[in-house]
Amino acid sequence: MTDRPHPLEGSSETVADRLALAIHEHRIPPGAKLNEDEVGEIFGVSRTVVRTALQHLAHDHLVTLRRNRGAFVAQPTVREAREVFEARALLEPRTARSAADRATPDDLARLETHIAAEHAALAAGDPGRALRLSGLFHIEIARIADQTTIAGFITQLVARSSLIIALYWHRRNALCESHAHHALLKALADHDGKRAEDLMKGHLLDLVSSLDLRNTEPLARSLKEALARP
Amino acid sequence: MTDRPHPLEGSSETVADRLALAIHEHRIPPGAKLNEDEVGEIFGVSRTVVRTALQHLAHDHLVTLRRNRGAFVAQPTVREAREVFEARALLEPRTARSAADRATPDDLARLETHIAAEHAALAAGDPGRALRLSGLFHIEIARIADQTTIAGFITQLVARSSLIIALYWHRRNALCESHAHHALLKALADHDGKRAEDLMKGHLLDLVSSLDLRNTEPLARSLKEALARP
DNA sequence: GGATGCGGGATCGTATACAATCCTGTCCGC
DNA sequence: GCGGACAGGATTGTATACGATCCCGCATCC
C-alpha cells in the first residue's frame, strides 16, 4: 500500500532520489542490475526518464553504466573505498570546525532530531534507515557550515560510503556511530571547533577501521570465495 | 578544416567534452544559451544525445538547467566562487603534499610539458587555452597523488574556477600563475611535501585575491554596468 | 567430449514524434 | 497612450519506434 506504481509523478529526479534512497538503505544490493524497462514500469514512467535518472546516479558513482550492458549498482573496489574515506578525511574535519562556529540552536535541534531518529530506526530493527540517517547527520553538518559545494561532495561521498559499508562491513559496532555523533553534537553545541574537528577525524578513522579492506577485488567477495579451494 | 560538423562520431560524452572545452576556454561566455537543436545540428547528433551531454555538464555545475527554459552556461555567484575556492583550499594543498611523495620522473616530465604548453599558448595570444592548461596542471597533480576521487572533485572545481575567472577576473597577472606552477613543480621534484603544500595553499590564495568578489550578483556585471547611468 | 560458430532473444543507444510549457509580439479596452 | 489578455511561435519534456549490440543456448565439428 505504501509503494504503489504511481502512474506518473513529476520528473526524473524523483526516480533518481527513490533509487538512491533504496540503494542507500541497502534495499538494492551492490551489483544488482537496474533494468530500464523494469524501473520504468515500477515508477510508471518511460525509459527516457529512467535513463536520465540512471545517468544522474552514475555521475555520483552510485551505479555503473556499462555500454550496451545496462546499469548496475556500483561495487566500489577497496581502492575506491580508501579514496572515498581519504577524501572525507580531507573535507569533513575542517567543515565540522566551521560548523561549530556557526551552529545555531535551530541547527543543533535538527541534529538532535537526526540522532533520535537514528536510534529509533535501530531500535525498530531497520539498520538501513539508521545508516541513511547517520549519513544525513554528516551532510547536515556541512550544511550548517554553510558550504553547499562541500556539502555536495560530502553527499556524494556519504552515498558511496553506504555502498562501501554494504560490501566491506566487518565489525558490528553500531554503538560507536551513535556515540560519536552524540559527542560531535556536544562539541558543536559548545562551539568548540577544535574538538569538533578532532572528533570528526577520529570518527572517520573509526569508520575505516570497522571495514575489512584487505581483499583486492570487490567481486572477489562473490567470485573468489566461491572457488576458494579448487 | 579542423572543426567540421561531424556527421556522427561516438557518443554523448564527446559532445559534453567539446562543450566543456569551449566553456573552459571562454569561447562560450557565462550565461549563454545552449539551444538543443542548435548544438545537435553542430555536432550532427540528435537532441537525445545533446540532452544527455547537457545533463552531464549540469551535474558539474558548468551549465544551469532551467525547467522548460533550457540550458545556459553557468554564472557562479560570488558566494559560489568563494565556496569553490574554499573547497580547493581544503583539497589541493594536502593532495600536493601527497603528490610530492609519489611523483616519478615521468610525472615531472609531464608537468614540465604542461607548463611549457601553457607558456606557448600565452605567447601565441591564446589566453583561453593557457587557462585550460593551467587547470590541467592542478588536475595532473591530483592524478599524481593517485587519488582519482579527489582528482574528480578537483576537475569539477577547476572547471567552475574557469567560469569564475571569466566573470570576476580583475588583475592581469598571468605571470603569477606560471611562476607559481614552476615553483610547485620544483617542490615536487625535490619531493618536499611540506613546501608543495604551502606553495599550493599560497597559490590558491593568490588566485582568490586576483578576483573581484565584492559584487552581489554575477549578471550585474553585464546588466547593471550597461545601465549604470540612465 | 569439448570447443567453436551461429542464431534467437533481450536490452541498450539513438532518432523521431507528440504534448506541455513558456516567451514574445500584438491587439483590444480603458 | 498604456496596461493587460491572448494567440502564435519556439523550445523543452516525455513517450515511442527502430536499429545496433551483446548475452545465452544449441548445434556442429574436430
XYZ file of C-alpha atoms (C1' of nucleotides) in Angstrom:
520
model
C 0.000 0.000 0.000
C 2.862 2.317 0.701
C 4.505 1.836 -2.652
C 2.006 1.940 -5.447
C 3.092 2.022 -9.075
C 2.487 5.716 -9.393
C 1.049 6.472 -12.801
C 3.260 9.499 -13.188
C 4.516 11.882 -10.568
C 6.938 14.594 -11.512
C 10.324 14.299 -13.073
C 13.384 12.167 -13.421
C 14.918 13.499 -10.221
C 12.192 11.802 -8.260
C 13.113 8.474 -9.766
C 16.763 9.144 -9.073
C 16.012 10.037 -5.472
C 13.881 6.973 -4.932
C 16.539 4.725 -6.411
C 19.274 6.446 -4.443
C 17.318 6.018 -1.237
C 16.785 2.332 -1.915
C 20.463 1.845 -2.611
C 21.420 3.898 0.390
C 19.232 1.821 2.674
C 20.669 -1.394 1.267
C 17.358 -2.439 -0.209
C 19.148 -2.952 -3.512
C 22.484 -4.751 -3.141
C 25.681 -3.717 -4.891
C 25.991 -5.345 -8.278
C 22.243 -5.568 -8.826
C 21.097 -4.845 -12.349
C 18.726 -1.975 -12.886
C 16.711 -2.827 -15.937
C 15.400 0.284 -17.637
C 12.055 -1.161 -18.632
C 11.555 -2.670 -15.208
C 12.364 0.520 -13.331
C 10.224 2.480 -15.747
C 7.260 0.257 -15.147
C 7.710 0.399 -11.389
C 7.558 4.172 -11.339
C 5.122 4.472 -14.192
C 7.440 6.488 -16.405
C 9.139 5.965 -19.714
C 12.625 4.678 -20.321
C 13.688 8.202 -21.209
C 13.293 9.498 -17.691
C 14.733 6.303 -16.228
C 17.835 6.730 -18.334
C 18.177 10.309 -17.162
C 17.884 9.194 -13.557
C 20.435 6.437 -14.043
C 22.907 8.805 -15.629
C 22.424 11.081 -12.668
C 23.214 8.239 -10.294
C 26.135 7.115 -12.424
C 27.670 10.535 -12.114
C 27.577 10.152 -8.344
C 29.205 6.717 -8.631
C 26.148 5.026 -7.184
C 25.565 2.971 -10.309
C 27.918 1.833 -13.024
C 26.877 2.227 -16.638
C 28.301 -0.374 -18.978
C 27.799 0.261 -22.648
C 25.155 -1.984 -24.184
C 25.050 -3.820 -20.889
C 22.941 -1.643 -18.686
C 23.107 -0.053 -15.260
C 24.297 -1.879 -12.169
C 24.511 -0.772 -8.585
C 28.137 0.161 -8.092
C 30.602 -2.143 -6.386
C 33.378 0.070 -5.061
C 36.791 -1.538 -5.033
C 38.925 -1.425 -1.929
C 40.968 1.224 -3.641
C 37.891 3.337 -4.210
C 36.846 2.704 -0.629
C 40.128 4.032 0.676
C 39.952 7.019 -1.643
C 36.456 7.875 -0.510
C 37.455 7.925 3.125
C 40.645 9.832 2.413
C 38.571 12.462 0.669
C 36.204 12.554 3.600
C 39.162 12.912 5.939
C 40.240 15.961 3.971
C 36.835 17.596 3.829
C 34.836 16.761 6.905
C 37.011 17.634 9.909
C 37.606 21.196 8.786
C 33.978 21.504 7.822
C 32.941 20.328 11.261
C 35.139 23.025 12.744
C 33.380 25.657 10.666
C 30.034 24.216 11.634
C 30.917 24.541 15.312
C 31.453 28.256 14.821
C 28.154 28.789 13.022
C 25.743 26.307 14.585
C 22.516 27.944 15.719
C 20.158 26.488 18.327
C 17.886 25.542 15.454
C 20.710 23.641 13.786
C 21.513 21.809 17.000
C 17.882 20.859 17.445
C 17.799 19.425 13.963
C 20.923 17.381 14.632
C 19.387 16.113 17.857
C 16.351 15.021 15.870
C 18.583 13.168 13.454
C 20.299 11.291 16.244
C 16.994 10.425 17.883
C 15.601 9.155 14.595
C 18.759 7.121 14.105
C 18.296 5.480 17.492
C 14.648 4.857 16.766
C 15.444 3.212 13.450
C 17.988 0.968 15.113
C 15.524 0.058 17.836
C 12.920 -0.696 15.189
C 15.333 -3.125 13.547
C 15.843 -1.076 10.430
C 19.613 -0.732 10.155
C 19.347 0.516 6.579
C 17.338 3.508 7.624
C 19.678 4.084 10.554
C 22.633 4.107 8.204
C 20.865 6.557 5.948
C 20.167 8.895 8.849
C 23.725 8.518 10.023
C 24.840 9.777 6.638
C 22.399 12.651 6.739
C 23.991 13.712 10.005
C 27.298 14.268 8.239
C 25.625 16.085 5.383
C 23.735 18.292 7.798
C 26.983 19.363 9.404
C 28.301 20.512 6.056
C 25.065 22.404 5.520
C 25.460 24.087 8.887
C 28.955 25.106 7.874
C 27.200 26.977 5.046
C 29.269 25.283 2.374
C 26.895 23.928 -0.219
C 29.671 22.956 -2.595
C 31.474 20.924 0.019
C 28.123 19.614 1.195
C 27.548 18.315 -2.304
C 30.847 16.476 -2.274
C 30.139 15.021 1.132
C 26.703 13.950 -0.018
C 28.333 12.020 -2.807
C 30.967 10.550 -0.532
C 28.401 9.504 2.059
C 26.383 7.765 -0.623
C 29.423 5.872 -1.796
C 30.290 5.100 1.807
C 26.952 3.383 2.115
C 27.896 1.053 -0.709
C 31.308 0.518 0.814
C 29.755 -0.410 4.125
C 27.432 -2.817 2.365
C 30.416 -4.552 0.811
C 33.141 -4.357 3.419
C 31.416 -4.036 6.770
C 33.108 -6.219 9.333
C 32.660 -5.256 12.954
C 29.188 -4.931 14.348
C 29.743 -1.824 16.395
C 26.707 0.270 15.693
C 27.008 1.897 19.108
C 30.216 3.583 18.072
C 28.353 5.505 15.431
C 25.671 6.987 17.586
C 28.044 7.740 20.423
C 30.433 9.515 18.109
C 27.617 11.560 16.681
C 26.436 12.493 20.136
C 29.898 13.632 21.160
C 30.152 15.606 17.949
C 26.849 17.286 18.624
C 28.050 18.278 22.055
C 31.198 19.836 20.649
C 29.101 21.772 18.160
C 26.784 22.925 20.906
C 29.804 24.169 22.850
C 31.089 25.923 19.725
C 34.348 24.099 20.282
C 35.690 23.975 16.746
C 38.937 22.285 17.572
C 37.219 19.481 19.426
C 34.651 19.046 16.684
C 37.439 18.766 14.143
C 39.295 16.171 16.197
C 36.152 14.202 16.923
C 35.218 14.101 13.262
C 38.708 12.987 12.325
C 38.590 10.208 14.874
C 35.084 9.238 13.874
C 36.129 8.784 10.265
C 39.149 6.750 11.323
C 36.885 4.541 13.403
C 34.652 4.058 10.416
C 37.537 2.962 8.217
C 38.868 0.641 10.890
C 35.491 -1.051 11.074
C 35.868 -2.111 7.453
C 37.709 -5.081 6.047
C 39.699 -3.596 3.190
C 42.205 -6.403 2.711
C 40.706 -8.063 -0.330
C 41.837 -6.932 -3.722
C 38.625 -7.212 -5.706
C 35.073 -6.384 -4.711
C 33.606 -9.110 -6.826
C 36.146 -11.434 -5.306
C 33.749 -11.422 -2.430
C 31.305 -13.298 -4.595
C 33.676 -14.994 -7.008
C 36.963 -15.917 -5.378
C 35.236 -17.113 -2.284
C 33.115 -19.325 -4.490
C 36.169 -21.051 -5.909
C 38.488 -20.569 -2.955
C 39.660 -24.186 -2.887
C 39.519 -25.783 -6.334
C 39.245 22.224 -41.656
C 39.944 21.400 -38.068
C 36.375 21.585 -36.878
C 33.966 20.073 -39.332
C 30.353 19.373 -38.445
C 30.993 15.703 -37.908
C 28.103 13.692 -39.212
C 28.240 11.382 -36.220
C 31.193 10.387 -34.136
C 30.721 8.400 -30.998
C 28.620 9.188 -28.008
C 27.215 11.905 -25.831
C 30.413 12.191 -23.829
C 32.165 13.573 -26.860
C 29.617 16.342 -27.126
C 29.931 17.028 -23.420
C 33.714 17.179 -23.684
C 33.626 19.507 -26.668
C 31.169 21.809 -24.949
C 33.125 21.696 -21.711
C 36.317 22.570 -23.545
C 34.670 25.505 -25.278
C 33.314 26.776 -21.986
C 36.625 26.196 -20.281
C 38.495 28.178 -22.914
C 35.986 31.012 -22.662
C 34.781 30.510 -26.206
C 31.239 30.409 -24.836
C 30.579 33.113 -22.259
C 28.762 32.548 -18.979
C 25.035 32.974 -19.367
C 24.994 31.900 -22.994
C 22.052 29.783 -24.003
C 22.736 26.341 -25.341
C 19.905 25.511 -27.682
C 19.412 21.783 -28.001
C 18.556 21.783 -31.682
C 21.418 24.121 -32.458
C 24.012 22.104 -30.584
C 22.630 18.939 -32.086
C 22.992 20.273 -35.606
C 26.527 21.499 -34.928
C 27.694 18.080 -33.843
C 25.456 16.170 -36.198
C 23.614 14.306 -33.467
C 20.081 14.189 -32.190
C 18.609 16.140 -29.342
C 18.656 12.997 -27.233
C 22.423 12.877 -27.021
C 22.636 16.634 -26.612
C 20.305 16.466 -23.643
C 22.421 13.736 -22.116
C 25.534 15.832 -22.562
C 23.885 18.900 -21.078
C 22.716 16.970 -18.051
C 26.257 15.741 -17.633
C 27.551 19.304 -17.690
C 24.784 20.477 -15.400
C 25.859 17.948 -12.830
C 29.317 19.507 -12.857
C 27.800 22.972 -12.439
C 29.109 24.071 -15.797
C 25.646 24.725 -17.168
C 22.407 25.542 -15.424
C 19.261 23.694 -16.450
C 16.071 25.655 -16.032
C 12.860 23.753 -16.441
C 11.140 24.473 -19.734
C 13.708 27.198 -20.287
C 16.744 25.363 -21.490
C 20.431 25.102 -20.683
C 22.635 28.096 -20.014
C 26.312 28.339 -19.292
C 26.536 28.730 -15.534
C 27.109 32.091 -13.892
C 28.586 31.360 -10.491
C 27.630 33.848 -7.805
C 30.276 35.392 -5.596
C 29.124 33.048 -2.887
C 29.675 30.059 -5.122
C 33.013 31.469 -6.146
C 34.143 31.687 -2.536
C 32.852 28.196 -1.850
C 34.710 26.741 -4.811
C 37.996 28.180 -3.681
C 37.407 27.182 -0.085
C 36.848 23.634 -1.259
C 40.003 23.807 -3.330
C 41.876 25.115 -0.299
C 40.746 22.052 1.612
C 41.609 19.543 -1.066
C 44.565 20.698 -3.082
C 47.338 21.537 -0.599
C 47.227 18.142 1.077
C 46.943 16.488 -2.297
C 50.017 18.361 -3.492
C 51.873 17.059 -0.467
C 50.949 13.501 -1.378
C 51.942 14.141 -4.957
C 55.367 15.301 -3.849
C 55.916 11.970 -2.144
C 54.865 9.946 -5.165
C 55.981 11.960 -8.175
C 58.010 9.911 -10.633
C 60.404 11.376 -13.215
C 57.756 10.617 -15.807
C 55.194 12.622 -13.849
C 57.559 15.550 -13.523
C 58.257 15.484 -17.243
C 54.555 15.623 -17.955
C 54.117 18.584 -15.653
C 57.027 20.318 -17.352
C 55.287 19.762 -20.661
C 52.131 21.297 -19.289
C 53.945 24.395 -18.142
C 55.718 24.737 -21.463
C 52.452 24.402 -23.347
C 50.928 26.986 -21.066
C 53.720 29.438 -21.870
C 53.393 28.684 -25.562
C 49.673 29.328 -25.505
C 50.191 32.622 -23.752
C 52.869 33.607 -26.236
C 50.534 32.658 -29.059
C 47.938 35.023 -27.669
C 45.507 32.306 -26.667
C 44.778 33.000 -23.007
C 41.795 30.664 -23.032
C 43.957 27.710 -23.883
C 46.544 28.828 -21.362
C 43.898 28.909 -18.670
C 42.742 25.450 -19.650
C 46.284 24.102 -19.421
C 46.749 25.854 -16.115
C 43.758 23.960 -14.812
C 45.054 20.695 -16.187
C 48.210 21.276 -14.173
C 46.207 21.165 -10.971
C 44.307 18.104 -12.087
C 47.509 16.364 -13.042
C 48.862 16.880 -9.541
C 45.840 15.140 -8.089
C 46.369 12.323 -10.544
C 49.986 12.014 -9.455
C 48.802 11.807 -5.878
C 46.948 8.688 -7.047
C 43.616 9.929 -5.786
C 41.139 9.597 -8.585
C 38.186 10.517 -6.401
C 39.791 13.730 -5.231
C 41.015 14.305 -8.760
C 37.426 14.150 -9.900
C 36.403 16.780 -7.386
C 39.307 18.995 -8.361
C 38.418 18.580 -12.020
C 34.974 19.871 -11.247
C 36.291 22.713 -9.127
C 38.818 23.738 -11.762
C 36.075 23.842 -14.357
C 33.954 26.048 -12.169
C 37.009 28.168 -11.429
C 37.291 28.832 -15.121
C 33.797 30.281 -15.138
C 34.575 32.268 -12.006
C 37.658 33.715 -13.622
C 35.646 34.625 -16.690
C 33.238 36.561 -14.512
C 35.350 38.032 -11.754
C 38.848 38.342 -13.123
C 40.404 41.626 -12.099
C 44.159 41.801 -12.015
C 46.087 40.945 -15.127
C 48.850 38.989 -13.502
C 49.270 35.970 -15.709
C 52.912 35.715 -14.680
C 51.899 34.828 -11.158
C 50.263 31.675 -12.441
C 53.139 30.275 -14.389
C 55.682 31.226 -11.777
C 53.655 29.574 -9.056
C 53.332 26.456 -11.122
C 57.045 26.379 -11.767
C 57.831 26.712 -8.064
C 55.342 23.965 -7.348
C 56.973 21.716 -9.882
C 60.332 22.301 -8.260
C 58.980 21.357 -4.839
C 57.505 18.197 -6.306
C 60.814 17.365 -7.995
C 62.555 17.777 -4.638
C 59.934 15.552 -3.017
C 59.415 18.321 -0.497
C 55.847 17.678 0.544
C 55.628 20.418 3.119
C 56.827 23.055 0.673
C 54.484 21.776 -2.033
C 51.583 22.023 0.381
C 52.475 25.556 1.389
C 53.063 26.653 -2.180
C 49.715 25.276 -3.274
C 47.981 26.985 -0.394
C 49.596 30.279 -1.271
C 48.891 29.805 -4.960
C 45.193 29.338 -4.298
C 45.136 32.396 -2.061
C 46.792 34.398 -4.822
C 44.171 33.197 -7.215
C 41.347 34.313 -4.964
C 42.986 37.665 -4.343
C 43.178 38.252 -8.083
C 39.395 38.132 -8.249
C 36.922 40.891 -7.559
C 34.331 39.242 -5.363
C 32.651 42.343 -3.999
C 29.607 42.443 -6.245
C 26.479 40.710 -5.126
C 25.182 39.486 -8.469
C 27.147 37.924 -11.285
C 24.904 39.206 -14.019
C 25.197 42.679 -12.582
C 28.482 42.714 -14.379
C 26.747 42.625 -17.729
C 23.458 44.263 -16.874
C 23.850 46.916 -14.215
C 27.028 48.211 -15.760
C 25.171 48.577 -19.024
C 22.582 50.858 -17.488
C 24.737 52.308 -14.736
C 23.864 55.941 -15.507
C 20.467 56.323 -17.125
C 33.671 -34.988 -25.129
C 34.921 -30.283 -25.529
C 35.454 -26.138 -28.097
C 33.781 -23.156 -31.659
C 30.379 -20.864 -34.606
C 25.824 -19.285 -35.035
C 21.040 -17.730 -34.239
C 17.250 -16.186 -31.124
C 16.026 -13.173 -27.625
C 16.638 -9.380 -24.911
C 18.428 -4.909 -23.828
C 20.570 -0.738 -24.801
C 21.600 3.568 -27.909
C 19.725 6.875 -30.907
C 16.308 9.167 -33.604
C 11.896 10.909 -34.218
C 7.035 12.327 -32.886
C 3.827 14.365 -29.968
C 2.358 17.117 -25.894
C 3.229 20.725 -22.439
C 5.204 24.944 -21.305
C 6.995 29.378 -21.891
C 8.316 33.675 -24.307
C 7.111 37.369 -27.455
C 4.527 40.274 -30.165
C 0.094 42.072 -30.990
C -4.492 43.540 -30.197
C -8.077 45.399 -27.559
C -10.128 48.064 -23.851
C -9.671 51.781 -20.746
C -1.124 56.407 -24.520
C -0.759 52.497 -21.597
C -1.775 48.106 -19.221
C -3.496 43.503 -19.613
C -5.162 39.462 -22.135
C -4.427 36.425 -25.948
C -2.602 33.928 -29.690
C 1.438 32.424 -32.410
C 5.849 30.509 -32.441
C 9.518 28.351 -30.475
C 11.643 25.279 -27.211
C 11.703 21.878 -23.902
C 9.778 17.326 -21.580
C 8.203 12.845 -22.411
C 6.945 8.856 -24.956
C 7.526 5.660 -28.527
C 9.918 3.333 -32.593
C 13.693 1.481 -34.805
C 18.478 -0.139 -35.340
C 22.736 -1.968 -33.021
C 24.963 -4.640 -29.758
C 25.514 -8.198 -26.618
C 24.446 -12.490 -23.997
C 22.863 -17.203 -23.904
C 21.789 -21.591 -25.598
C 22.234 -25.083 -29.159
C 24.005 -27.427 -32.916
C 28.013 -28.715 -35.317
C 32.703 -30.039 -35.987
C 37.184 -31.616 -34.546
